[in-house]
Amino acid sequence: MKILVINCGSSSLKYQLIDMQNESVLAKGLCERIGIEGSKLTHKPTGKDEYVVTTDMPNHEVAVKLVLDALLDKTHGVIENVDEITAVGHRVLHAGAKYSASIVVNDDVKAVIKECFDLGPLHNPANLTGIEACEAAMPGKKQVAVFDTAFHQTMPEKAFMYAIPYEYYEKYNIRKYGFHGTSHAFVSNEAISFGKLDPNNSKVIVCHLGNGGSLSAVVNGKCVDTSMGLTPLEGLIMGTRSGDIDPAVVQFIANKENKSVDEVLNILNKKSGILGMSGVSSDFRDVGKAAAEGNHKAEVALEAFKYRVIKYIGSYVAAMNGVDAIVFTAGVGENDKNMRAEICESLSYLGIKIDAEANSHRGEEVVISTPDSKVKVMVIPTNEELRIARETLALVK
Ligand code: AMP
């Protein structure tokens, strides 16, 4: 059984073909600049040389055809017949409050993805385009939508409601939805099995710290709170996003700089975070290097990032009335041992003790707390593609 996992952006398409017998990646790749001049496909078959195709990709349908050609190619391919692909799993950003689980795509599902264009204006149209392109290229093949918002649908009202007039929730569905759900689901699930926690009696905090970042509080495998909101702008300080901010700042900047609300939100999404604070970069490694060289703004940006993570962890411990495990994942969470150690130092009030040797491991699931630590701390590399493939297989088997 082989599952093709597709993640479409407005001008990109990432894919992985996963053999579900041993959950190994047969090939992965990326189509870039779809609909823009200079488009190319980079195909990486496992155990074979990388293969680059530079050709026009006017739309996602052409991109999907090129991906299939690459997968079937005599030299660079990994399958002989498209029938070897059991089904296709699509990452879809937003399902609003409509779906709390993945679902086989039909006309109703497509209508819901469309209804949520408002809530995910950059991603949902591209995700739907990807689904339709796959339907056209592989008629009759089952397509499954795996939503970024689904895992967070178990949040109680007290966690997801904003304290604004109720009519806006009723009229426009304005509430906290949360994102990175596929990652939070994968990592919290792994934390329970790898960390040998009781699935029916466990309190876990997942820290997904990458270019985008979010935390989730997970009780007995179910999300009870998360830091992103109606959009991914809420919560942590991120690569380019401000995270939590006094909404009055929007009006203030708009008035002072003679900008529209849209323009200010663009600044909060794309020019803020550690990029905006440091003036150096949105990349944590660049900002870390600048801080090490004595750049004060870069230092403050990283300190503020860390401070916000520590505050969110504290609030989720309070929300859950305790915590059994804290898990780090994504680019920064998986790779930056100093950041992990410094965050955990501020959590000594929870009886957390870190094993420096274990904390220096990389690229694998590892418990980084000492055996006598009151809370288990782990690093679990996220694998959203594998989670999408597993969800897809479960629905089409
Ligand atoms: P992601 O969005 O999960 O791919 O994470 C990307 C972020 O992880 C980038 O800002 C990288 O700078 C950061 N990152 C990757 N490796 C490291 C590392 N060794 N130390 C600090 N940050 C890292």
Coordinates of C-alpha atoms and ligand atoms in Angstrom, one line a residue:
M1 CA 0.0 0.0 0.0
K2 CA 1.5 3.3 -1.1
I3 CA 0.1 6.7 -0.2
L4 CA 0.9 9.9 -2.0
V5 CA 0.9 12.9 0.3
I6 CA 0.4 16.3 -1.2
N7 CA 0.8 19.7 0.4
C8 CA -0.1 22.5 -2.0
G9 CA 0.7 26.2 -1.6
S10 CA -0.4 28.9 -3.9
S11 CA 2.6 28.5 -6.2
S12 CA 4.2 25.3 -4.8
L13 CA 3.4 21.6 -4.4
K14 CA 5.3 19.3 -1.9
Y15 CA 4.9 15.6 -2.1
Q16 CA 6.0 12.3 -0.6
L17 CA 5.2 8.8 -1.7
I18 CA 5.2 6.6 1.4
D19 CA 5.2 2.8 1.5
M20 CA 2.9 2.0 4.4
Q21 CA 4.2 -1.5 4.9
N22 CA 7.2 -0.1 6.7
E23 CA 6.3 3.6 6.6
S24 CA 9.4 4.4 4.5
V25 CA 9.6 7.3 2.1
L26 CA 10.0 6.1 -1.5
A27 CA 10.4 9.5 -3.0
K28 CA 9.8 13.1 -2.1
G29 CA 10.0 16.4 -3.9
L30 CA 8.9 19.9 -4.6
C31 CA 7.4 21.8 -7.5
E32 CA 8.2 25.5 -7.2
R33 CA 7.0 28.7 -9.0
I34 CA 3.8 27.1 -10.3
G35 CA 2.1 29.7 -12.5
I36 CA 5.3 31.9 -12.4
E37 CA 8.1 32.0 -14.9
G38 CA 11.1 29.7 -14.0
S39 CA 9.1 26.8 -12.5
K40 CA 10.9 23.6 -11.6
L41 CA 10.4 20.2 -10.1
T42 CA 13.0 18.7 -7.7
H43 CA 12.4 15.0 -7.3
K44 CA 14.3 13.0 -4.6
P45 CA 13.9 9.2 -5.0
T46 CA 15.3 7.4 -1.9
G47 CA 18.6 5.8 -2.7
K48 CA 18.9 7.4 -6.1
D49 CA 20.2 10.7 -7.5
E50 CA 18.1 13.8 -7.2
Y51 CA 16.4 14.7 -10.5
V52 CA 15.5 18.2 -11.5
V53 CA 13.0 19.1 -14.3
T54 CA 12.9 22.7 -15.4
T55 CA 9.8 23.3 -17.4
D56 CA 6.7 25.5 -17.5
M57 CA 4.1 24.7 -14.9
P58 CA 1.2 27.0 -15.7
N59 CA -1.0 25.4 -13.1
H60 CA -1.2 22.7 -10.4
E61 CA -2.7 20.2 -12.8
V62 CA 0.4 20.3 -14.9
A63 CA 2.5 20.0 -11.7
V64 CA 0.7 16.9 -10.6
K65 CA 1.2 15.3 -14.0
L66 CA 5.0 16.1 -13.8
V67 CA 5.1 14.6 -10.3
L68 CA 3.4 11.4 -11.6
D69 CA 5.8 11.3 -14.5
A70 CA 8.8 11.6 -12.1
L71 CA 7.4 8.8 -9.9
L72 CA 6.9 6.6 -12.9
D73 CA 10.2 7.5 -14.7
K74 CA 12.2 4.5 -15.8
T75 CA 15.5 5.9 -14.3
H76 CA 14.4 8.2 -11.5
G77 CA 11.0 6.7 -10.7
V78 CA 10.0 4.4 -7.8
I79 CA 6.8 2.8 -9.1
E80 CA 5.9 1.2 -12.4
N81 CA 2.2 1.9 -12.5
V82 CA 0.0 4.6 -11.0
D83 CA -2.3 1.9 -9.7
E84 CA 0.3 1.2 -7.1
I85 CA -0.8 4.4 -5.4
T86 CA -3.6 3.4 -3.1
A87 CA -4.9 6.9 -2.3
V88 CA -3.8 10.5 -2.0
G89 CA -3.7 12.4 1.3
H90 CA -3.9 16.2 1.1
R91 CA -2.9 18.7 3.8
V92 CA -5.7 21.2 4.0
L93 CA -5.4 24.2 6.3
H94 CA -8.9 25.1 7.4
A95 CA -12.1 23.2 8.0
G96 CA -13.6 25.8 10.3
A97 CA -15.6 23.9 12.9
K98 CA -17.0 21.5 10.3
Y99 CA -14.6 18.6 10.6
S100 CA -12.8 17.2 13.7
A101 CA -11.2 14.4 11.7
S102 CA -9.8 13.6 8.3
I103 CA -12.3 12.7 5.6
V104 CA -12.5 11.2 2.2
V105 CA -13.1 14.0 -0.3
N106 CA -16.5 14.3 -2.0
D107 CA -18.5 17.3 -3.3
D108 CA -19.6 18.2 0.3
V109 CA -16.0 18.3 1.6
K110 CA -15.0 20.4 -1.3
A111 CA -17.8 22.8 -0.5
V112 CA -16.6 23.1 3.1
I113 CA -13.0 23.8 2.0
K114 CA -14.5 26.5 -0.2
E115 CA -16.7 27.9 2.6
C116 CA -13.5 28.3 4.6
F117 CA -11.6 30.4 1.9
D118 CA -12.3 33.4 4.2
L119 CA -10.6 31.8 7.1
G120 CA -7.6 30.5 5.2
P121 CA -7.3 32.9 2.2
L122 CA -3.8 31.9 1.2
H123 CA -3.9 28.1 1.8
N124 CA -7.5 26.8 1.3
P125 CA -7.8 27.8 -2.4
A126 CA -4.4 26.2 -3.1
N127 CA -5.3 23.1 -1.2
L128 CA -8.6 22.7 -3.2
T129 CA -6.7 23.3 -6.4
G130 CA -4.3 20.5 -5.4
I131 CA -7.2 18.1 -4.7
E132 CA -8.9 18.9 -8.1
A133 CA -5.6 18.6 -9.9
C134 CA -5.1 15.1 -8.5
E135 CA -8.7 14.1 -9.3
A136 CA -8.1 15.2 -12.9
A137 CA -4.8 13.4 -13.1
M138 CA -5.9 10.2 -11.3
P139 CA -9.6 9.8 -12.0
G140 CA -11.3 7.5 -9.5
K141 CA -8.4 7.5 -7.0
K142 CA -9.6 8.3 -3.4
Q143 CA -8.5 11.6 -2.1
V144 CA -8.4 12.3 1.6
A145 CA -8.4 15.8 3.2
V146 CA -6.3 16.0 6.5
F147 CA -7.1 19.3 8.2
D148 CA -4.6 21.4 10.2
T149 CA -7.5 22.6 12.4
A150 CA -9.0 19.2 13.1
F151 CA -7.0 18.1 16.1
H152 CA -7.9 21.3 18.0
Q153 CA -11.6 20.8 17.6
T154 CA -11.8 19.1 21.0
M155 CA -11.1 22.4 22.7
P156 CA -13.8 23.4 25.1
E157 CA -15.8 26.6 24.5
K158 CA -14.0 28.4 27.3
A159 CA -10.8 27.9 25.5
F160 CA -11.9 28.7 21.9
M161 CA -14.3 31.6 22.5
Y162 CA -13.0 35.2 22.2
A163 CA -14.5 37.7 24.6
I164 CA -16.2 39.7 21.8
P165 CA -19.9 40.1 21.1
Y166 CA -21.4 36.7 20.6
E167 CA -23.1 37.7 17.4
Y168 CA -19.7 37.7 15.6
Y169 CA -19.3 34.0 16.5
E170 CA -22.8 33.3 15.3
K171 CA -22.6 35.3 12.1
Y172 CA -19.0 34.8 11.1
N173 CA -17.7 31.8 13.2
I174 CA -15.0 34.0 14.8
R175 CA -13.3 31.9 17.4
K176 CA -9.9 30.2 18.1
Y177 CA -9.3 27.3 15.7
G178 CA -5.6 26.5 16.1
F179 CA -3.1 25.2 13.5
H180 CA -0.2 22.8 13.1
G181 CA -2.8 20.3 14.2
T182 CA -1.3 17.4 12.2
S183 CA 2.0 18.0 13.9
H184 CA 0.5 18.4 17.4
A185 CA -1.5 15.2 16.8
F186 CA 1.5 13.2 15.6
V187 CA 3.8 14.4 18.4
S188 CA 1.4 14.1 21.3
N189 CA 0.5 10.6 20.1
E190 CA 4.2 9.6 19.9
A191 CA 4.8 11.2 23.3
I192 CA 2.3 8.9 24.9
S193 CA 3.7 5.8 23.3
F194 CA 7.4 6.7 23.4
G195 CA 7.2 8.3 26.8
K196 CA 5.2 5.3 28.1
L197 CA 2.4 7.6 29.4
D198 CA -1.0 6.4 30.3
P199 CA -3.2 7.2 27.3
N200 CA -6.2 7.6 29.5
N201 CA -4.5 9.7 32.2
S202 CA -1.9 12.0 30.6
K203 CA -1.3 15.7 30.4
V204 CA 1.1 16.7 27.6
I205 CA 2.3 20.1 26.3
V206 CA 3.6 20.1 22.8
C207 CA 6.0 22.9 21.8
H208 CA 6.1 23.1 18.0
L209 CA 8.8 25.7 17.6
G210 CA 9.7 26.3 14.0
N211 CA 9.5 29.3 11.7
G212 CA 5.8 29.2 12.6
G213 CA 5.3 28.2 16.2
S214 CA 2.5 27.0 18.4
L215 CA 1.9 25.2 21.7
S216 CA -0.9 22.8 22.6
A217 CA -2.2 21.4 25.8
V218 CA -3.3 17.8 25.4
V219 CA -5.2 15.8 28.0
N220 CA -5.6 12.0 27.4
G221 CA -4.6 12.5 23.7
K222 CA -7.2 15.3 23.1
C223 CA -6.3 19.0 22.6
V224 CA -7.8 21.3 25.3
D225 CA -6.0 24.5 24.3
T226 CA -3.6 25.8 21.7
S227 CA -1.8 29.1 21.1
M228 CA -2.7 30.0 17.5
G229 CA -6.2 31.4 17.0
L230 CA -8.7 32.4 14.2
T231 CA -5.5 32.6 12.1
P232 CA -1.9 31.5 12.7
L233 CA -1.1 35.1 13.9
E234 CA -2.0 34.6 17.6
G235 CA 0.3 33.1 20.2
L236 CA 4.1 32.8 20.2
I237 CA 6.6 35.2 18.7
M238 CA 7.5 33.5 15.4
G239 CA 9.9 34.0 12.5
T240 CA 7.9 36.8 11.0
R241 CA 4.6 36.8 13.0
S242 CA 4.2 39.0 16.1
G243 CA 2.0 36.5 18.0
D244 CA -0.1 38.0 20.8
I245 CA -0.4 41.7 20.7
D246 CA -2.7 44.4 22.0
P247 CA -5.2 44.8 19.1
A248 CA -5.1 48.6 19.6
V249 CA -1.6 48.5 18.1
V250 CA -3.2 47.8 14.7
Q251 CA -5.2 51.1 14.9
F252 CA -2.2 53.0 16.2
I253 CA 0.2 51.9 13.4
A254 CA -2.6 52.4 10.8
N255 CA -3.2 56.0 12.0
K256 CA 0.5 57.0 12.5
E257 CA 1.7 55.4 9.2
N258 CA -1.4 56.1 7.1
K259 CA -1.9 52.4 6.4
S260 CA -5.0 50.2 6.0
V261 CA -5.9 47.4 8.4
D262 CA -4.8 44.9 5.7
E263 CA -1.4 46.6 5.4
V264 CA -0.8 46.5 9.1
L265 CA -1.9 42.9 9.4
N266 CA 0.5 42.1 6.6
I267 CA 3.3 43.7 8.7
L268 CA 2.2 41.7 11.8
N269 CA 2.3 38.5 9.7
K270 CA 5.3 39.0 7.5
K271 CA 7.6 41.6 8.9
S272 CA 7.3 41.1 12.7
G273 CA 8.4 38.3 15.0
I274 CA 12.1 37.8 15.4
L275 CA 12.6 39.3 12.0
G276 CA 11.0 42.6 13.0
M277 CA 12.5 42.7 16.5
S278 CA 16.0 41.9 15.4
G279 CA 16.1 43.5 12.0
V280 CA 18.4 40.7 11.1
S281 CA 16.4 37.7 9.8
S282 CA 13.4 35.5 10.3
D283 CA 15.8 32.5 10.6
F284 CA 16.5 31.6 14.2
R285 CA 20.1 30.5 13.3
D286 CA 20.9 33.9 11.8
V287 CA 19.4 35.7 14.8
G288 CA 21.3 33.4 17.2
K289 CA 24.6 34.2 15.4
A290 CA 23.9 37.9 15.5
A291 CA 23.1 37.7 19.2
A292 CA 26.3 35.7 19.9
E293 CA 28.2 38.6 18.1
G294 CA 26.7 41.1 20.6
N295 CA 23.7 42.4 18.5
H296 CA 21.4 43.7 21.3
K297 CA 18.2 43.6 19.2
A298 CA 18.8 40.0 18.2
E299 CA 19.5 39.1 21.8
V300 CA 16.2 40.7 23.0
A301 CA 14.3 39.0 20.1
L302 CA 15.4 35.6 21.2
E303 CA 14.9 36.3 24.9
A304 CA 11.3 37.5 24.2
F305 CA 10.7 34.4 22.1
K306 CA 11.8 32.2 24.9
Y307 CA 9.9 34.2 27.5
R308 CA 6.7 33.8 25.6
V309 CA 7.2 30.0 25.3
I310 CA 7.9 29.8 29.1
K311 CA 4.7 31.8 29.8
Y312 CA 2.5 29.7 27.6
I313 CA 3.9 26.5 29.2
G314 CA 3.1 27.9 32.6
S315 CA -0.4 28.8 31.5
Y316 CA -1.1 25.3 30.1
V317 CA 0.2 23.7 33.3
A318 CA -2.4 25.8 35.1
A319 CA -5.1 25.1 32.6
M320 CA -4.5 21.3 32.9
N321 CA -3.8 21.4 36.7
G322 CA -0.5 19.7 36.1
V323 CA 1.7 18.2 33.3
D324 CA 3.3 14.8 32.8
A325 CA 5.3 15.6 29.7
I326 CA 6.6 18.5 27.7
V327 CA 7.7 17.8 24.2
F328 CA 9.8 19.9 21.8
T329 CA 9.4 19.6 18.0
A330 CA 10.0 21.4 14.6
G331 CA 13.1 23.2 13.4
V332 CA 14.1 25.1 16.6
G333 CA 12.5 22.6 19.0
E334 CA 14.3 19.6 17.5
N335 CA 17.7 21.2 16.8
D336 CA 18.4 24.0 19.3
K337 CA 19.6 22.3 22.5
N338 CA 20.5 25.6 24.2
M339 CA 17.0 27.0 23.6
R340 CA 15.5 23.8 25.1
A341 CA 17.9 23.9 28.1
E342 CA 17.2 27.5 28.8
I343 CA 13.4 27.1 28.5
C344 CA 13.6 24.1 30.9
E345 CA 15.8 26.0 33.4
S346 CA 12.9 28.4 33.9
L347 CA 10.7 25.4 34.6
S348 CA 12.6 24.2 37.6
Y349 CA 9.6 25.1 39.7
L350 CA 7.9 22.1 38.2
G351 CA 10.8 19.8 39.3
I352 CA 12.2 19.5 35.8
K353 CA 15.8 18.4 35.5
I354 CA 17.5 18.1 32.1
D355 CA 20.2 15.5 31.3
A356 CA 22.7 17.5 29.3
E357 CA 24.1 14.5 27.5
A358 CA 20.6 13.3 26.3
N359 CA 19.7 16.9 25.4
S360 CA 22.6 16.9 22.9
H361 CA 21.1 14.0 20.8
R362 CA 19.7 15.0 17.4
G363 CA 17.3 13.7 14.8
E364 CA 15.7 11.0 17.0
E365 CA 13.0 10.6 19.6
V366 CA 14.7 11.1 23.0
V367 CA 13.8 11.7 26.6
I368 CA 16.0 14.7 27.7
S369 CA 15.0 14.8 31.3
T370 CA 16.7 12.9 34.1
P371 CA 15.0 9.8 35.6
D372 CA 14.2 11.8 38.8
S373 CA 12.7 14.8 36.9
K374 CA 9.1 15.3 38.0
V375 CA 8.0 16.0 34.4
K376 CA 9.3 14.0 31.4
V377 CA 10.8 16.2 28.8
M378 CA 11.2 14.8 25.3
V379 CA 12.3 15.8 21.8
I380 CA 10.1 14.1 19.1
P381 CA 10.8 15.0 15.5
T382 CA 7.5 15.9 13.8
N383 CA 6.4 14.0 10.7
E384 CA 3.3 15.6 9.3
E385 CA 3.5 13.7 6.1
L386 CA 3.5 10.3 7.9
R387 CA 0.5 11.4 10.0
I388 CA -1.3 12.4 6.8
A389 CA -0.4 9.1 5.2
R390 CA -1.6 7.1 8.2
E391 CA -4.9 9.0 8.4
T392 CA -5.4 8.5 4.6
L393 CA -4.7 4.8 4.8
A394 CA -7.1 4.4 7.8
L395 CA -9.9 5.9 5.8
V396 CA -9.4 4.0 2.5
K397 CA -8.4 0.6 3.8
Ligands
AMP1 P1 10.7 24.7 10.6 O1 9.7 25.8 10.3 O2 10.1 23.7 11.5 O3 11.3 24.1 9.3 O4 11.9 25.4 11.4 C1 12.7 26.4 10.7 C2 13.5 27.2 11.8 O5 14.3 26.3 12.6 C3 14.4 28.2 11.2 O6 14.2 29.4 11.8 C4 15.8 27.6 11.5 O7 16.7 28.6 11.8 C5 15.5 26.9 12.8 N1 16.6 25.9 13.1 C6 17.0 24.9 12.4 N2 18.1 24.3 12.9 C7 18.4 25.0 14.0 C8 19.5 25.0 15.0 N3 20.4 24.1 15.0 N4 19.5 26.0 15.9 C9 18.6 27.0 15.9 N5 17.5 27.1 15.0 C10 17.5 26.1 14.1

